[in-house]
Coordinates of C-alpha atoms and ligand atoms in Angstrom, one line a residue:
M1 CA 60.6 -106.7 48.6
N2 CA 62.1 -104.0 50.5
A3 CA 60.7 -103.2 54.2
P4 CA 59.8 -99.9 55.0
N5 CA 62.9 -99.5 57.3
D6 CA 65.2 -100.7 54.7
D7 CA 67.8 -98.1 53.7
V8 CA 66.7 -99.0 50.1
I9 CA 63.6 -96.9 49.0
L10 CA 63.3 -98.3 45.6
R11 CA 64.4 -101.5 44.3
V12 CA 64.1 -102.6 40.7
E13 CA 64.5 -106.2 39.8
D14 CA 64.9 -107.7 36.3
L15 CA 62.7 -105.2 34.7
T16 CA 61.8 -105.7 31.1
I17 CA 59.5 -103.4 29.1
R18 CA 58.3 -103.7 25.5
Y19 CA 56.3 -101.2 23.5
E20 CA 54.0 -102.2 20.7
K21 CA 55.3 -101.5 17.2
G22 CA 52.5 -101.7 14.9
R23 CA 50.6 -104.8 13.9
S24 CA 51.0 -107.7 11.5
I25 CA 48.5 -107.8 8.6
W26 CA 46.5 -110.4 10.7
G27 CA 46.2 -107.7 13.2
T28 CA 48.2 -109.3 16.0
P29 CA 50.4 -106.8 17.7
R30 CA 54.2 -106.6 17.1
Y31 CA 56.4 -105.8 20.0
G32 CA 59.9 -104.3 20.6
Q33 CA 61.7 -104.9 23.7
V34 CA 63.4 -101.9 25.0
V35 CA 64.5 -102.7 28.6
H36 CA 66.1 -106.1 29.1
G37 CA 66.3 -107.5 32.8
V38 CA 67.5 -104.3 34.5
S39 CA 68.1 -104.2 38.3
F40 CA 69.3 -101.5 40.5
S41 CA 68.4 -99.9 44.0
V42 CA 68.1 -96.3 45.2
K43 CA 69.0 -95.7 48.7
R44 CA 67.0 -93.3 51.0
G45 CA 68.5 -89.8 50.7
E46 CA 70.7 -90.8 47.7
T47 CA 70.6 -90.2 44.1
F48 CA 71.0 -93.0 41.5
G49 CA 72.1 -92.0 38.0
L50 CA 70.9 -93.5 34.9
V51 CA 73.0 -92.6 31.9
G52 CA 73.5 -93.8 28.5
E53 CA 72.9 -92.8 24.6
S54 CA 69.7 -91.6 23.3
G55 CA 67.2 -94.3 23.0
S56 CA 69.0 -96.6 25.5
G57 CA 65.8 -96.7 27.8
K58 CA 66.4 -94.1 30.4
S59 CA 62.9 -92.4 30.3
T60 CA 61.2 -95.9 29.7
I61 CA 62.5 -96.9 33.0
G62 CA 61.4 -93.6 34.7
K63 CA 57.9 -93.9 33.2
A64 CA 57.6 -97.6 34.5
I65 CA 58.6 -96.4 37.9
L66 CA 55.8 -93.6 37.6
R67 CA 53.6 -96.3 36.3
Q68 CA 52.9 -94.4 33.2
I69 CA 53.6 -97.8 31.2
P70 CA 53.1 -101.2 31.7
V71 CA 56.0 -103.6 32.4
L72 CA 56.4 -107.0 31.1
G73 CA 58.4 -108.7 33.8
G74 CA 60.2 -108.1 36.7
T75 CA 59.4 -106.1 39.9
I76 CA 59.7 -102.5 41.1
G77 CA 59.4 -102.2 45.0
F78 CA 58.9 -98.9 46.8
D79 CA 59.0 -98.7 50.5
G80 CA 57.6 -102.0 51.4
E81 CA 55.3 -102.1 48.6
T82 CA 55.5 -104.3 45.4
V83 CA 54.3 -101.6 43.1
T84 CA 54.4 -104.0 40.0
D85 CA 51.7 -106.0 41.8
W86 CA 49.0 -103.4 41.4
P87 CA 46.8 -103.8 38.5
E88 CA 47.3 -101.5 35.7
G89 CA 45.5 -98.2 36.2
T90 CA 45.1 -98.6 40.0
T91 CA 48.0 -96.4 41.4
P92 CA 47.3 -95.5 45.0
L93 CA 47.2 -91.8 45.7
A94 CA 49.8 -92.2 48.3
Y95 CA 52.3 -93.6 45.6
R96 CA 51.3 -90.8 43.2
R97 CA 52.4 -88.3 46.0
A98 CA 55.4 -90.1 47.1
V99 CA 56.9 -90.5 43.7
Q100 CA 57.1 -87.0 41.7
V101 CA 58.9 -86.3 38.4
V102 CA 60.7 -83.3 36.9
F103 CA 61.2 -83.0 33.3
Q104 CA 63.9 -81.3 30.9
S105 CA 61.7 -78.8 29.7
P106 CA 59.8 -76.6 32.2
R107 CA 58.2 -74.6 29.3
L108 CA 56.3 -77.7 28.2
S109 CA 55.7 -79.1 31.5
L110 CA 54.3 -75.7 32.9
N111 CA 50.9 -74.5 31.6
A112 CA 51.7 -71.5 29.8
R113 CA 48.4 -69.8 30.9
M114 CA 48.7 -70.3 34.5
L115 CA 50.6 -67.8 36.7
A116 CA 53.7 -69.4 38.5
R117 CA 52.0 -69.2 41.9
D118 CA 48.8 -70.8 40.8
T119 CA 50.9 -73.6 39.4
V120 CA 52.5 -74.5 42.8
A121 CA 49.1 -73.7 44.4
E122 CA 47.0 -75.9 42.5
A123 CA 49.2 -78.8 43.2
V124 CA 49.2 -78.1 47.0
H125 CA 45.6 -77.7 47.0
F126 CA 45.1 -81.0 45.1
H127 CA 47.5 -83.2 47.2
L128 CA 47.0 -81.7 50.6
G129 CA 43.6 -80.1 50.3
L130 CA 44.9 -76.7 51.8
Q131 CA 42.9 -73.5 51.2
G132 CA 43.0 -69.8 52.1
R133 CA 45.8 -68.7 54.2
E134 CA 47.3 -72.1 55.0
L135 CA 47.6 -72.5 51.0
D136 CA 49.2 -69.2 50.8
E137 CA 51.9 -69.9 53.5
R138 CA 52.7 -73.3 52.0
V139 CA 53.1 -71.8 48.7
D140 CA 55.2 -68.8 50.0
R141 CA 57.4 -71.5 51.7
L142 CA 57.8 -73.5 48.7
F143 CA 58.9 -70.6 46.7
D144 CA 61.6 -69.9 49.6
D145 CA 62.6 -73.7 49.6
V146 CA 63.4 -73.6 45.7
G147 CA 64.9 -70.0 46.0
L148 CA 62.5 -68.3 43.9
A149 CA 61.5 -64.8 44.9
R150 CA 57.9 -64.6 45.8
H151 CA 57.0 -61.9 43.6
L152 CA 57.8 -63.9 40.4
G153 CA 54.6 -66.0 41.4
D154 CA 52.7 -63.3 39.5
R155 CA 54.4 -64.2 36.2
Y156 CA 53.6 -66.6 33.4
P157 CA 56.2 -69.0 32.5
D158 CA 57.1 -67.1 29.3
E159 CA 58.0 -64.2 31.8
L160 CA 60.6 -66.4 33.6
S161 CA 64.1 -67.4 32.8
G162 CA 64.8 -71.2 32.2
G163 CA 66.3 -71.7 35.6
Q164 CA 63.2 -69.8 37.2
Q165 CA 60.9 -72.2 35.3
Q166 CA 62.5 -75.1 36.3
R167 CA 62.4 -73.7 40.0
V168 CA 58.7 -73.5 39.6
A169 CA 58.4 -77.1 38.2
I170 CA 60.5 -78.3 41.2
A171 CA 58.5 -76.4 43.7
R172 CA 55.1 -78.1 42.1
A173 CA 57.0 -81.5 42.5
L174 CA 57.6 -81.0 46.1
A175 CA 54.3 -79.6 46.9
C176 CA 53.0 -83.2 48.2
D177 CA 56.3 -83.8 50.2
P178 CA 57.4 -86.7 47.8
R179 CA 60.2 -89.1 49.0
L180 CA 61.6 -90.0 45.5
V181 CA 61.8 -87.6 42.4
I182 CA 62.5 -88.9 39.0
C183 CA 64.5 -86.1 37.3
D184 CA 64.4 -86.9 33.4
E185 CA 67.2 -84.5 32.0
A186 CA 66.0 -81.9 34.4
V187 CA 69.0 -79.7 33.9
S188 CA 69.9 -80.6 30.4
A189 CA 68.1 -77.7 28.9
L190 CA 69.9 -75.0 31.1
D191 CA 73.0 -73.2 30.5
V192 CA 76.1 -74.3 32.4
S193 CA 75.8 -71.6 35.4
T194 CA 71.9 -72.1 35.8
Q195 CA 72.6 -75.9 35.7
A196 CA 75.1 -75.5 38.6
Q197 CA 72.5 -73.6 40.6
V198 CA 69.8 -75.9 40.2
I199 CA 72.2 -78.8 40.9
A200 CA 73.1 -77.1 44.2
L201 CA 69.3 -76.7 44.8
L202 CA 68.6 -80.4 44.2
R203 CA 71.4 -81.3 46.6
R204 CA 70.3 -78.9 49.2
L205 CA 66.8 -80.2 49.1
Q206 CA 68.1 -83.7 49.3
E207 CA 69.9 -82.8 52.4
E208 CA 67.1 -80.9 54.1
R209 CA 64.2 -83.5 53.2
G210 CA 66.1 -86.8 52.9
L211 CA 64.8 -87.0 49.4
S212 CA 66.1 -89.7 46.8
Y213 CA 66.3 -89.1 43.2
V214 CA 66.7 -91.1 40.1
F215 CA 68.7 -88.9 38.0
I216 CA 68.5 -89.3 34.2
S217 CA 71.1 -87.6 32.0
H218 CA 73.2 -88.1 29.2
D219 CA 75.7 -85.7 30.9
L220 CA 78.2 -87.8 32.6
G221 CA 79.9 -84.5 34.4
V222 CA 76.7 -83.7 36.0
V223 CA 76.0 -87.3 36.9
R224 CA 79.4 -87.6 38.4
N225 CA 78.7 -84.5 40.4
L226 CA 75.6 -85.3 41.9
C227 CA 74.9 -89.1 41.9
H228 CA 76.0 -91.7 44.5
Q229 CA 75.4 -94.7 42.3
V230 CA 75.4 -94.9 38.6
G231 CA 74.0 -97.3 36.1
V232 CA 75.2 -97.1 32.5
L233 CA 72.4 -98.2 30.0
Q234 CA 73.0 -99.4 26.4
H235 CA 70.1 -101.0 24.3
G236 CA 68.2 -101.4 27.5
R237 CA 70.9 -103.3 29.6
F238 CA 73.4 -102.1 32.0
T239 CA 77.0 -102.1 30.9
D240 CA 78.3 -101.0 34.2
I241 CA 76.4 -100.2 37.7
G242 CA 77.9 -99.4 40.8
L243 CA 79.2 -96.5 43.0
T244 CA 79.9 -93.5 41.0
E245 CA 83.5 -93.4 41.9
D246 CA 84.2 -96.8 40.8
I247 CA 82.3 -96.4 37.5
F248 CA 84.2 -93.3 36.6
E249 CA 87.7 -94.5 37.8
R250 CA 87.4 -98.2 36.9
P251 CA 84.8 -98.7 34.3
R252 CA 84.4 -102.3 33.3
S253 CA 83.0 -102.3 30.0
D254 CA 84.2 -100.8 26.7
Y255 CA 81.1 -99.0 26.2
T256 CA 81.2 -97.0 29.6
R257 CA 84.9 -96.4 28.8
A258 CA 84.1 -94.9 25.4
L259 CA 81.4 -92.9 26.8
L260 CA 83.9 -91.3 29.3
D261 CA 86.7 -90.9 26.8
A262 CA 83.9 -88.9 24.7
I263 CA 84.1 -86.4 27.3
P264 CA 87.0 -83.9 26.7
R265 CA 87.3 -82.7 30.4
F266 CA 85.0 -83.0 33.3
P267 CA 85.7 -82.1 37.0
G268 CA 87.9 -84.6 38.9
R269 CA 89.3 -86.3 35.9
T270 CA 92.8 -85.5 34.9
A271 CA 93.9 -85.8 31.2
A272 CA 95.6 -88.8 30.3
Ligands
ATP1 N1 55.9 -94.9 23.3 C1 56.7 -95.6 22.5 N2 56.2 -96.4 21.6 C2 57.2 -97.3 21.0 N3 58.4 -97.1 21.1 C3 59.0 -96.1 22.0 C4 58.1 -95.5 22.7 N4 58.8 -94.6 23.6 C5 60.1 -94.8 23.5 N5 60.1 -95.7 22.6 C6 61.5 -96.5 21.9 O1 62.0 -97.1 23.1 C7 63.5 -96.9 23.2 C8 63.9 -96.1 24.4 O2 63.5 -95.0 24.4 P1 63.5 -94.0 25.7 O3 62.8 -92.7 25.5 O4 63.6 -94.7 27.1 O5 65.1 -93.5 25.7 P2 66.1 -92.4 26.3 O6 67.1 -93.4 26.8 O7 65.2 -91.8 27.4 O8 66.5 -91.5 25.3 P3 66.8 -90.0 25.2 O9 68.1 -89.7 25.9 O10 66.8 -89.5 23.7 O11 65.7 -89.3 25.8 C9 63.8 -96.1 22.0 O12 64.2 -96.9 20.9 C10 62.5 -95.3 21.5 O13 62.3 -95.4 20.2
MG2 MG1 64.7 -89.9 27.6

């Protein structure tokens, strides 16, 4: 598995995942396999894009990396550790800190009854054990880092715009200094200009902190803009995987080509 000084932070090899799909009349579980032998790696400080139609298995792969669901086969290696060797339900705290997630809907992922500042403070306190002035300073810095005016900390999620809510969710994810962030449709619910701001924020945070991202999205324009490498998923298998530029300029599979052709126009791609 990848050594800690390797330039690869996450290595997924031959990953297979199935879900239980009910039981037979004898009570034996029936399974449906949704990820079939997927392999990819994410370099330190880079972004790997997972794209593909709805139901292709993108979030499932993200959940497996976050250890929210069991895997059937294959390995997930993170920074010298073989994550898939750990027994179910025994995820080390260090890993839970190192790998964070930002979801599509900050309104759902934020506690509606918690002030923005408390949301971030709670994560800082939980992960770093800070209190009092140290805690306050750390929260202030996180607000600054994600470009959120400090006074907005006194608002509840419903009193913030979608972009501001997503910045709170990002600040919370950064509270424990993660090395990898899974962004599952993290900008999909935002309007185009807010989306551009949050993407710029993600890129800046990557440069400043050397963060790696697994960026899950169905929006190929955004993926082209942000990702160093891309894997195109269809029914739980990659139809194309490689450097973003290569995938967009020279897609190998008909499926990827069809996905690209379905976009009327996106930056950098000239009309045929
Ligand atoms: N908990 C579950 N139990 C059973 N099947 C599931 C479960 N979660 C997802 N699935 C199925 O697994 C497949 C992949 O789902 P997944 O959520 O990974 O897709 P996705 O690519 O993230 O789609 P979307 O773009 O709509 O978010 C789908 O067929 C889905 O119905
Ligand atoms: Mg999904």
